Coordinates of C-alpha atoms in Angstrom, one line a residue:
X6 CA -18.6 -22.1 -14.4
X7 CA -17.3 -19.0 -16.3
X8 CA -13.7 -18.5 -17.0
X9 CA -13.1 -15.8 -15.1
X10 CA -15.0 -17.7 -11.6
X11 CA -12.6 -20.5 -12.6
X12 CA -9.8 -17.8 -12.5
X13 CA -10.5 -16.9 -8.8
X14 CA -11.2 -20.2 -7.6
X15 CA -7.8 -20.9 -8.5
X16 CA -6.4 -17.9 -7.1
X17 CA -8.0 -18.9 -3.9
X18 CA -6.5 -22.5 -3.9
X19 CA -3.5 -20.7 -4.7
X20 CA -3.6 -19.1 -1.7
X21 CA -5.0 -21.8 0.5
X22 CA -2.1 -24.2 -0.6
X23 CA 0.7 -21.8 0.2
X24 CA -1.0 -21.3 3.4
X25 CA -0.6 -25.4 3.9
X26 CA 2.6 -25.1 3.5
X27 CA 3.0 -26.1 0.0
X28 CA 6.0 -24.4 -1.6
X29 CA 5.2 -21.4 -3.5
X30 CA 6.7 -22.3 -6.6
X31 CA 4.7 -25.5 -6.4
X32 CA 1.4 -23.9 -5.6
X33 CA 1.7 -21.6 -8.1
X34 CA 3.1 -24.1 -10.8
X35 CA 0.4 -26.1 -10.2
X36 CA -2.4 -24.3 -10.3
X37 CA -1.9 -22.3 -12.9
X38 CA -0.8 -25.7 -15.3
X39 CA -4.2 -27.3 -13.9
X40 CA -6.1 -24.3 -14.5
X41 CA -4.7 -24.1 -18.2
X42 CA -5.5 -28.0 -18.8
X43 CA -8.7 -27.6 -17.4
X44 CA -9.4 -24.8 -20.2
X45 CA -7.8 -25.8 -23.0
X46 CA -7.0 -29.5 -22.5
X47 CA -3.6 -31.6 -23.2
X48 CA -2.4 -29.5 -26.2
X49 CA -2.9 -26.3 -24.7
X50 CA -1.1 -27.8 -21.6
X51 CA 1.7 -29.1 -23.1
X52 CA 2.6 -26.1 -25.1
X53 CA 2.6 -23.8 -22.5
X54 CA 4.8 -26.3 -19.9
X55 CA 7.1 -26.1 -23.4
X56 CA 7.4 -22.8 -23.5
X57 CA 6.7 -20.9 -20.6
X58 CA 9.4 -22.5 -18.1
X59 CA 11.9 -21.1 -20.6
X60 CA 10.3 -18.2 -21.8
X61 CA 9.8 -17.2 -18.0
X62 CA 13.6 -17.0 -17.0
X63 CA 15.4 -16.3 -20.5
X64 CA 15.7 -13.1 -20.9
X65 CA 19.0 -11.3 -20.2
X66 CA 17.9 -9.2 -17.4
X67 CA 17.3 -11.6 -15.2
X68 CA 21.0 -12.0 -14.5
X69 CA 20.9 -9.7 -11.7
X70 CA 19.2 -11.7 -9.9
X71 CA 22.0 -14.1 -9.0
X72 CA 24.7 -11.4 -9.5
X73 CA 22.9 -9.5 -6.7
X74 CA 21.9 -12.4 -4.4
X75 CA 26.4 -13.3 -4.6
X76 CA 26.7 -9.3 -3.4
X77 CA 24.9 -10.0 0.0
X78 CA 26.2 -13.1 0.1
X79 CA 29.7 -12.7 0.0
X80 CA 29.2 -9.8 2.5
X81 CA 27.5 -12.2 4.7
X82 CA 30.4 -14.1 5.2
X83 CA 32.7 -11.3 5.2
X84 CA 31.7 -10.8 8.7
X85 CA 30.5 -7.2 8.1
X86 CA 27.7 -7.6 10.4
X87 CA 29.6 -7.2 13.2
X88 CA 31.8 -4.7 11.6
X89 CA 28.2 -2.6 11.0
X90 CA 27.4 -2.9 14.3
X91 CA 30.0 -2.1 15.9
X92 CA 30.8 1.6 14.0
X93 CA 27.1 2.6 14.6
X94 CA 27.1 1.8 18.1
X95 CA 30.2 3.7 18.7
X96 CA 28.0 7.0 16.9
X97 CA 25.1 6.8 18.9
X98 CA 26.0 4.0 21.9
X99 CA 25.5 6.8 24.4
X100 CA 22.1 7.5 23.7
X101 CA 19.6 6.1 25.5
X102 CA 18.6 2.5 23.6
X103 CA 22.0 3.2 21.4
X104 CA 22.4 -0.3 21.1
X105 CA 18.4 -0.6 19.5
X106 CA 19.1 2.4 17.0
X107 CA 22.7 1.1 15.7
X108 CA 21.0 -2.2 15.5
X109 CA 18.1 -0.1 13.0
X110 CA 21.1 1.7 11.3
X111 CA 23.4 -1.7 10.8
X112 CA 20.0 -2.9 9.4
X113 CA 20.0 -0.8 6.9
X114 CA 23.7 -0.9 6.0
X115 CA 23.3 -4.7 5.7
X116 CA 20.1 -4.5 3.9
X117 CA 21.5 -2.2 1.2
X118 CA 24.0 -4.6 0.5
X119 CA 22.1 -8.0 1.3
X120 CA 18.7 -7.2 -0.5
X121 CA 16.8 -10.1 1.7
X122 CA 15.0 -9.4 4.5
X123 CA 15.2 -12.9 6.1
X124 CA 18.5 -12.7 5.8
X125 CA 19.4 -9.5 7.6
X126 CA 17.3 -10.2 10.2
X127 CA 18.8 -13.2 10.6
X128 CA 22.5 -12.3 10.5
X129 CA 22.3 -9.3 12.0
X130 CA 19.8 -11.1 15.3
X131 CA 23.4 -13.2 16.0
X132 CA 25.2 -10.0 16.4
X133 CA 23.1 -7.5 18.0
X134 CA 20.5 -9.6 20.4
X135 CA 22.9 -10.7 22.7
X136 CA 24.6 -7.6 22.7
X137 CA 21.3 -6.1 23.8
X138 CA 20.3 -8.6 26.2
X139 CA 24.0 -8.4 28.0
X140 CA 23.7 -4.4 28.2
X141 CA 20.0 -5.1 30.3
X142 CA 17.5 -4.8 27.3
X143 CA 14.3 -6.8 27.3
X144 CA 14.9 -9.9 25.0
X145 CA 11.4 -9.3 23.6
X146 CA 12.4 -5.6 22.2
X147 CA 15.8 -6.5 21.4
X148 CA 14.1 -9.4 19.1
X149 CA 11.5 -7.2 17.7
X150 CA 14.2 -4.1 16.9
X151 CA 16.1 -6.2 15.2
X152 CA 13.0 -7.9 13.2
X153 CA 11.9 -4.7 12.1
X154 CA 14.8 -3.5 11.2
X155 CA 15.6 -6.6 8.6
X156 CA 12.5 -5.6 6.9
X157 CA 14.4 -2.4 5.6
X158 CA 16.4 -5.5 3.2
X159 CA 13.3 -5.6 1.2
X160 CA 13.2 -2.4 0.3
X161 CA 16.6 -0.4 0.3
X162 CA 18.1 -1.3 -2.8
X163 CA 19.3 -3.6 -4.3
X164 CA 16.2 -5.2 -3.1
X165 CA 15.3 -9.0 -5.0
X166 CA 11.7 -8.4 -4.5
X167 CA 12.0 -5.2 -6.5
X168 CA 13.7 -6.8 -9.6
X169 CA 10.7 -9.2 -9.0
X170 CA 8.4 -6.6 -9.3
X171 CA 10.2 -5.2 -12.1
X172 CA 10.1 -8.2 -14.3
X173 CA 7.0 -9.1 -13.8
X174 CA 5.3 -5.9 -14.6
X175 CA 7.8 -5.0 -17.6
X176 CA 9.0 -1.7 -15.0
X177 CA 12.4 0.0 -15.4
X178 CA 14.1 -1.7 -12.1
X179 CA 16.9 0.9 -12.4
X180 CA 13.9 3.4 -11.8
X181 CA 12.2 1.0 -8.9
X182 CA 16.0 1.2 -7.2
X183 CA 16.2 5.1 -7.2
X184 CA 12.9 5.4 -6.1
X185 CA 13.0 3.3 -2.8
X186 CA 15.7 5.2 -1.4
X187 CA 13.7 8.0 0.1
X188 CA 11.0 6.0 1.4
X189 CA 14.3 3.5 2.8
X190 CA 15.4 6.6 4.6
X191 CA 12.1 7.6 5.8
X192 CA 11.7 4.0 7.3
X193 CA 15.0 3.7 9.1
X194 CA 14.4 7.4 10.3
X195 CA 10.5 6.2 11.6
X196 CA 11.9 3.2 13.4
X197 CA 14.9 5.1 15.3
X198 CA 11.8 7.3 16.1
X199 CA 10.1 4.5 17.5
X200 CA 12.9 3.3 19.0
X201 CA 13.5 6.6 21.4
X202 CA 9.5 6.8 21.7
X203 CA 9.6 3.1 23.1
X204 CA 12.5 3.4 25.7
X205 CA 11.1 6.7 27.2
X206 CA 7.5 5.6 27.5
X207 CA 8.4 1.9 28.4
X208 CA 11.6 1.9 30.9
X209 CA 11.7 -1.6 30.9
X210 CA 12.6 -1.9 27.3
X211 CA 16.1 -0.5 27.5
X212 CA 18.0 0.4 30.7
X213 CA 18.8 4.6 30.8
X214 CA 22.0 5.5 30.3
X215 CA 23.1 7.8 33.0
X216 CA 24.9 10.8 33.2
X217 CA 28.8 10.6 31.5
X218 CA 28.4 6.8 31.4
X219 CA 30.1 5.9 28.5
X220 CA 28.6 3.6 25.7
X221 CA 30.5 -0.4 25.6
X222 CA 31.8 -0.2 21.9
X223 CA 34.2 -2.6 20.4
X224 CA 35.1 -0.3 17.6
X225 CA 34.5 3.0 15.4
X226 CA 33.5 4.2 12.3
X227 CA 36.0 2.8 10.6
X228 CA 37.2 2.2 7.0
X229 CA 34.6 -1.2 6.6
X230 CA 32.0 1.3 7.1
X231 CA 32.9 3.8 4.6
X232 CA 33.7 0.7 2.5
X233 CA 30.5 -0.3 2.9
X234 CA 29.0 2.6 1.9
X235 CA 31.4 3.5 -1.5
X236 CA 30.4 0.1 -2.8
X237 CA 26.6 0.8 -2.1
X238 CA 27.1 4.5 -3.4
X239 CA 28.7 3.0 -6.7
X240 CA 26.4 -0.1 -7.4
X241 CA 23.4 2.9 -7.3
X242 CA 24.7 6.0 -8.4
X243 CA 25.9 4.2 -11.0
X244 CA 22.5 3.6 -12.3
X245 CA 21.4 7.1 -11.4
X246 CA 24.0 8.5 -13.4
X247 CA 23.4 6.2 -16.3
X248 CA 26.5 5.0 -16.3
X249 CA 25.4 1.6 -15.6
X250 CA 22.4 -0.2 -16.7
X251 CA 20.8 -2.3 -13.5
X252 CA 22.5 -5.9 -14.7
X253 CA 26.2 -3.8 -14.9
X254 CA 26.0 -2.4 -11.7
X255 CA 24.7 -5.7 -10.3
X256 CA 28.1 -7.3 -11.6
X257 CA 30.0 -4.6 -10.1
X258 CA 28.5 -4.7 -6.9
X259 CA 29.2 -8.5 -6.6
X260 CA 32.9 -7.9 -8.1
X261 CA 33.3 -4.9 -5.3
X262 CA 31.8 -7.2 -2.6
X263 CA 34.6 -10.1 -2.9
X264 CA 37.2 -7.2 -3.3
X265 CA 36.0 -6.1 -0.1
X266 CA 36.1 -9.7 1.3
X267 CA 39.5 -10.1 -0.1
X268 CA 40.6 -6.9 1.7
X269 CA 39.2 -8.4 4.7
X270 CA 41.3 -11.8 4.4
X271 CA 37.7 -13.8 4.6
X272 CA 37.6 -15.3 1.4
X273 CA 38.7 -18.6 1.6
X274 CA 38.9 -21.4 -0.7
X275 CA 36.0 -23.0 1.6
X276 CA 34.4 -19.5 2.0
X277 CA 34.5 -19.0 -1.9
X278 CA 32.8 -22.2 -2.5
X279 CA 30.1 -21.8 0.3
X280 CA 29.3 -18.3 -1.1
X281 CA 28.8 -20.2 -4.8
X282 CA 26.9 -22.6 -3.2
X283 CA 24.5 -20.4 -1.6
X284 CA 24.4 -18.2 -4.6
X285 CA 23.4 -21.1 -6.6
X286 CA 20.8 -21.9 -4.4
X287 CA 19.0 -19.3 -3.6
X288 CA 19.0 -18.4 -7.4
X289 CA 17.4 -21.7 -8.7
X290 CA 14.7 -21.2 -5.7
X291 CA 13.8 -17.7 -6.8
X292 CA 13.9 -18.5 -10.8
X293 CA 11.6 -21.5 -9.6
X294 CA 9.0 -19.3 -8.0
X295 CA 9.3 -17.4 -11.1
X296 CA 8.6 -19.8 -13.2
X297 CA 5.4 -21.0 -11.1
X298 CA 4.5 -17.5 -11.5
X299 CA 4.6 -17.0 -14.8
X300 CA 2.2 -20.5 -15.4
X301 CA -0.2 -19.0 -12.4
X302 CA -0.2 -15.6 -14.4
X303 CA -0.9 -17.4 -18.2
X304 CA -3.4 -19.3 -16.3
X305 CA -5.4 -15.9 -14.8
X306 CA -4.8 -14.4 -18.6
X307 CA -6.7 -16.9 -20.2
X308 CA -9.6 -16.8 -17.8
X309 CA -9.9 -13.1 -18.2
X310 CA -9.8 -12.2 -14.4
X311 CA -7.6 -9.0 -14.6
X312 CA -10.3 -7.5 -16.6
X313 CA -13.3 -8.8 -14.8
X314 CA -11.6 -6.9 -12.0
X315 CA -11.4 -4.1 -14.2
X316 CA -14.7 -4.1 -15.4
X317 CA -16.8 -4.5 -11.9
X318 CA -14.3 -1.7 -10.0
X319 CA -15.6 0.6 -13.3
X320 CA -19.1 -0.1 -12.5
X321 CA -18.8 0.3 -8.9
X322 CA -17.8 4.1 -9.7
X323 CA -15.0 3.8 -6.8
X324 CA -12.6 6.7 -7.6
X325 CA -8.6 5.5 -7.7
X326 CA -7.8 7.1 -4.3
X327 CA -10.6 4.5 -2.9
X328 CA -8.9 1.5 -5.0
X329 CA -5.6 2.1 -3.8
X330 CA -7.3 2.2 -0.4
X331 CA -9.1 -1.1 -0.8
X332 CA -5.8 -2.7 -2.5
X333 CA -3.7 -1.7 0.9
X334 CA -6.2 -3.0 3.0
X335 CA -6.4 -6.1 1.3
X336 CA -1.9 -6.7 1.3
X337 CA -2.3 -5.6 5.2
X338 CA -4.6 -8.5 5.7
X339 CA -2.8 -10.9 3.0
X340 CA 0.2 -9.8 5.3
X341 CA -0.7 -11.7 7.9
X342 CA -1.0 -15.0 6.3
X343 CA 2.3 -14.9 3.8
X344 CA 5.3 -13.8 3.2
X345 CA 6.4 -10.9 1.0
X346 CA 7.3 -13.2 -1.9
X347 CA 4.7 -14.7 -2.3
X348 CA 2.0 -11.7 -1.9
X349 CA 3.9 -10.4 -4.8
X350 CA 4.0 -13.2 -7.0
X351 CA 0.2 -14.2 -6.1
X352 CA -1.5 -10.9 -6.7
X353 CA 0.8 -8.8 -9.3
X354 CA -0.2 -10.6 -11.7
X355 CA -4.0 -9.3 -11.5
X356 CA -3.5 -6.3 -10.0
X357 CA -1.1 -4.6 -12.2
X358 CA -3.8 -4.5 -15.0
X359 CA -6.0 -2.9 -12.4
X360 CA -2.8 -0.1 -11.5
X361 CA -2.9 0.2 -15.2
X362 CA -6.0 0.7 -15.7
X363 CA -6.6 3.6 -13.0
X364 CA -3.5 5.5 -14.0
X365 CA -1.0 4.7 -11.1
X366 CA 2.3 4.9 -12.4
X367 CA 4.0 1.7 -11.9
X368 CA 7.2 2.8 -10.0
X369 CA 5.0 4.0 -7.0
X370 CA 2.7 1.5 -7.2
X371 CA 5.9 -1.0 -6.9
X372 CA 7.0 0.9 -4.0
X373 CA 3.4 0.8 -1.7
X374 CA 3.0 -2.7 -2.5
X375 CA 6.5 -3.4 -1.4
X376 CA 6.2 -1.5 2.1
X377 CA 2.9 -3.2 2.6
X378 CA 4.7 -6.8 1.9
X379 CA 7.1 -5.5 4.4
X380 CA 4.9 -4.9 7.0
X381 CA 3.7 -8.2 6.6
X382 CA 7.1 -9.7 7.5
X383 CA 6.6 -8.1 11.1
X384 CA 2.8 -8.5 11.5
X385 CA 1.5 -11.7 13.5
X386 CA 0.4 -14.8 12.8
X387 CA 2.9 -15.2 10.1
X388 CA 5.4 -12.4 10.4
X389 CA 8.4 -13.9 8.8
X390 CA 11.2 -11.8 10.3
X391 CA 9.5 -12.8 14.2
X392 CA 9.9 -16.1 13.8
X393 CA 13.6 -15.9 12.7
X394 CA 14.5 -13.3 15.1
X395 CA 13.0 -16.0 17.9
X396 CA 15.2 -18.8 16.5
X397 CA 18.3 -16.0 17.0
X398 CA 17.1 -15.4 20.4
X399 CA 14.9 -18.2 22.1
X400 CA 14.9 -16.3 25.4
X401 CA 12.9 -13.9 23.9
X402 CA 9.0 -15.4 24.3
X403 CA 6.2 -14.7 21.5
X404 CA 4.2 -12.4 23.8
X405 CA 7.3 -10.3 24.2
X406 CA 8.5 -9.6 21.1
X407 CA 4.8 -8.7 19.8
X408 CA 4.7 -6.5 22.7
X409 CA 7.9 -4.9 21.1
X410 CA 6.8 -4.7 17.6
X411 CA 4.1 -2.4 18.1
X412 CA 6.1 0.7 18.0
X413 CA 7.4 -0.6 14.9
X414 CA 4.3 -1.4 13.2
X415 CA 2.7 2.0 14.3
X416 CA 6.0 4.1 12.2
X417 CA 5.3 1.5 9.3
X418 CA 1.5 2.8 8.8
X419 CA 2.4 6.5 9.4
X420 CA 5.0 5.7 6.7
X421 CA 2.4 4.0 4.3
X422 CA -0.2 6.6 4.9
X423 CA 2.6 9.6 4.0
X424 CA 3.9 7.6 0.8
X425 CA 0.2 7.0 -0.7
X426 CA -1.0 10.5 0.3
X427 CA 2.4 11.9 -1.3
X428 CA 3.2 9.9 -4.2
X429 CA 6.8 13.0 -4.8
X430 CA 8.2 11.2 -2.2
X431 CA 8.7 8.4 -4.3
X432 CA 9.0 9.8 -7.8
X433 CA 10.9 13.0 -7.4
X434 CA 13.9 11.1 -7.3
X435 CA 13.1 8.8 -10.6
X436 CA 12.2 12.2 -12.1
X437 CA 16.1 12.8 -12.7
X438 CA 16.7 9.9 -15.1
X439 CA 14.2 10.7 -17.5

């Protein structure tokens, strides 16, 4: 068996493993160690489980990570999810499926400052589902608004699958940051779109307001809202100004967000030492998948598999436009069998070589294969965000919320297809810092 067949049988028991259920980290970990034994026997093994681990999660820019993962913490528990919810719905409440769009729009408030997907979807599913479901909405569409609309966490910045994508390709995050924001706006703009589409075409999504009825808010755009939105304006203007570096404005943004909680009177001694705990946690999980990773991606280095891919695309004499074709088609697919995290973790590591190679720059490239990971989360049979939005709302059944998905789905490919077809949209923006 040659090196590089050895390569993508272990990418494929990568991906069979992980589809098991075996922990990413693990899969990945293991793998690629076996792989590399396999190879180069018990020397080469142990020096790389020596050094990699380290050399994997050393470097000083991976501090954001955890400085950003305490910003959407702490705003988690500073109960600004309702706070969100409640300002947008008082700004658009009197449309017809109000509660669905300020759902979208607290989405993307919470995202901005959260960064996870999972975890917007799932915070902001205990607020605004049975606030839907009370006003007459169908549970299934009140589910899947609020499942697509925790999938704009993953890519409004500061967005952890970003910084992922940063480090693991050697790609300027601060420029990864600036350049999501249109294609952020374009995707909460798309699903309010499909949101109004839905509710005219399918009446029994959302009950029509009628004429001077006013909309059931609890509050207005008040000063958590433009709160909100300083702290996210200062975290990335910040970098777009160049007055802080990515890591700096990660510190601020965590310093600004138990300011904010402060001000709010939620931070507890209790709160405080939940918020560490959580930040602690989810920091050692993603450093772990980063360190599987990194042994999966010296593994497929050493068998020489990024440029066997090179070299039998060349022969093929595809042109890049039909690559990046093929390479979307292939994450849609992947999509519906993992989650984000691990799409990018799996597959970056061989097909950044191929972007490379074909002359994509790196920030757009970033950006597509980020909105195809985040279609995934919404795509059946494993669409992430469904299966916590069902959890938040059990009345809601699977057939129903997959009914209510679809429009969501549909603004998700028109918004891939625009983003690929204009790569400006994603690096006018970036354009400024250099």
């Amino acid at each position: 068996m040659s090196d590089a067949a050895l390569g993508a049988g272990g990418f494929v028991l990568a991906l069979f493993l992980v589809a098991c259920g075996v922990p990413v980290a693990i899969a990945t970990g293991a793998v690629g160690a076996v792989g590399f034994w396999w190879l180069n026997g018990w020397t080469g093994l142990n020096f790389v489980l020596g050094s990699v681990p380290f050399e994997a999660i050393f470097p000083y820019s991976f501090s954001v990570i955890p400085l950003f993962i305490m910003m959407g913490v702490v705003m988690a528990h500073a109960g600004l999810s309702r706070a969100l919810f409640d300002a947008l719905n008082a700004a658009v409440g009197r449309l017809n499926g109000g509660l669905a769009l300020a759902s979208i729009g607290a989405c993307a408030f919470f995202g901005a400052i959260c960064g996870s997907s999972l975890a917007t979807a799932a915070t902001m599913g205990r607020v605004a589902i049975p606030e839907m479901e009370r006003r007459g909405y169908n549970a299934g569409f009140a589910a899947a608004t609020v499942a697509a609309g925790g999938t704009l966490g993953v890519l409004i910045p500061p967005s952890i699958i970003l910084v992922i994508y940063g480090l693991l390709t050697q790609t300027s995050i601060g420029a990864l940051f600036i350049a999501a924001l249109v294609p952020g706006v374009l995707a909460t703009l798309l699903y309010a779109g499909a949101v109004m589409i839905a509710v005219r075409s399918n009446p029994r999504f959302a009950p029509r307001m009628k004429p001077g009825e006013a909309a059931d808010t609890q509050g207005g755009f008040g000063l958590d809202m433009v709160l909100v939105a300083l702290l996210f304006v200062v975290v990335i203007g910040g970098i777009f100004t160049g007055l802080f570096s990515p890591t700096e404005s990660a510190a601020v943004g965590a310093v600004g967000a138990l300011l904010l909680a402060g001000f709010r009177k939620a931070l507890s001694r209790r709160t405080l030492m939940t918020i560490i705990s959580e930040t602690a946690s989810m920091s050692g999980m993603i450093f772990l998948l980063i360190i599987g990773a990194a042994l999966f991606n010296y593994f497929l280095e050493t068998t020489g598999i990024p440029q066997a891919l090179i070299s039998i695309i060349e022969a093929s004499g595809l042109s890049a436009a039909a690559v990046i074709v093929l390479i979307l088609i292939f994450y849609l697919i992947l999509g519906c069998f993992l989650d984000s995290m691990s799409m990018i973790l799996l597959t970056v590591p061989f097909l950044g070589p191929l972007a490379v190679q074909f002359g994509f720059d790196m920030v757009w490239f970033g950006i597509i294969i980020v909105v195809v990971a985040e279609i995934g989360l919404i795509t059946p049979p494993v669409g992430m965000n469904l299966f916590v939005v069902q959890a938040v709302a059990p009345s809601a059944s699977q057939k129903a919320v997959l009914r209510g998905i679809a429009p969501f789905i549909a603004a998700d490919i028109i918004r891939l297809a625009l983003l690929a077809t204009f790569p400006i949209l994603t690096l006018w923006l970036p354009g400024f810092l250099k």
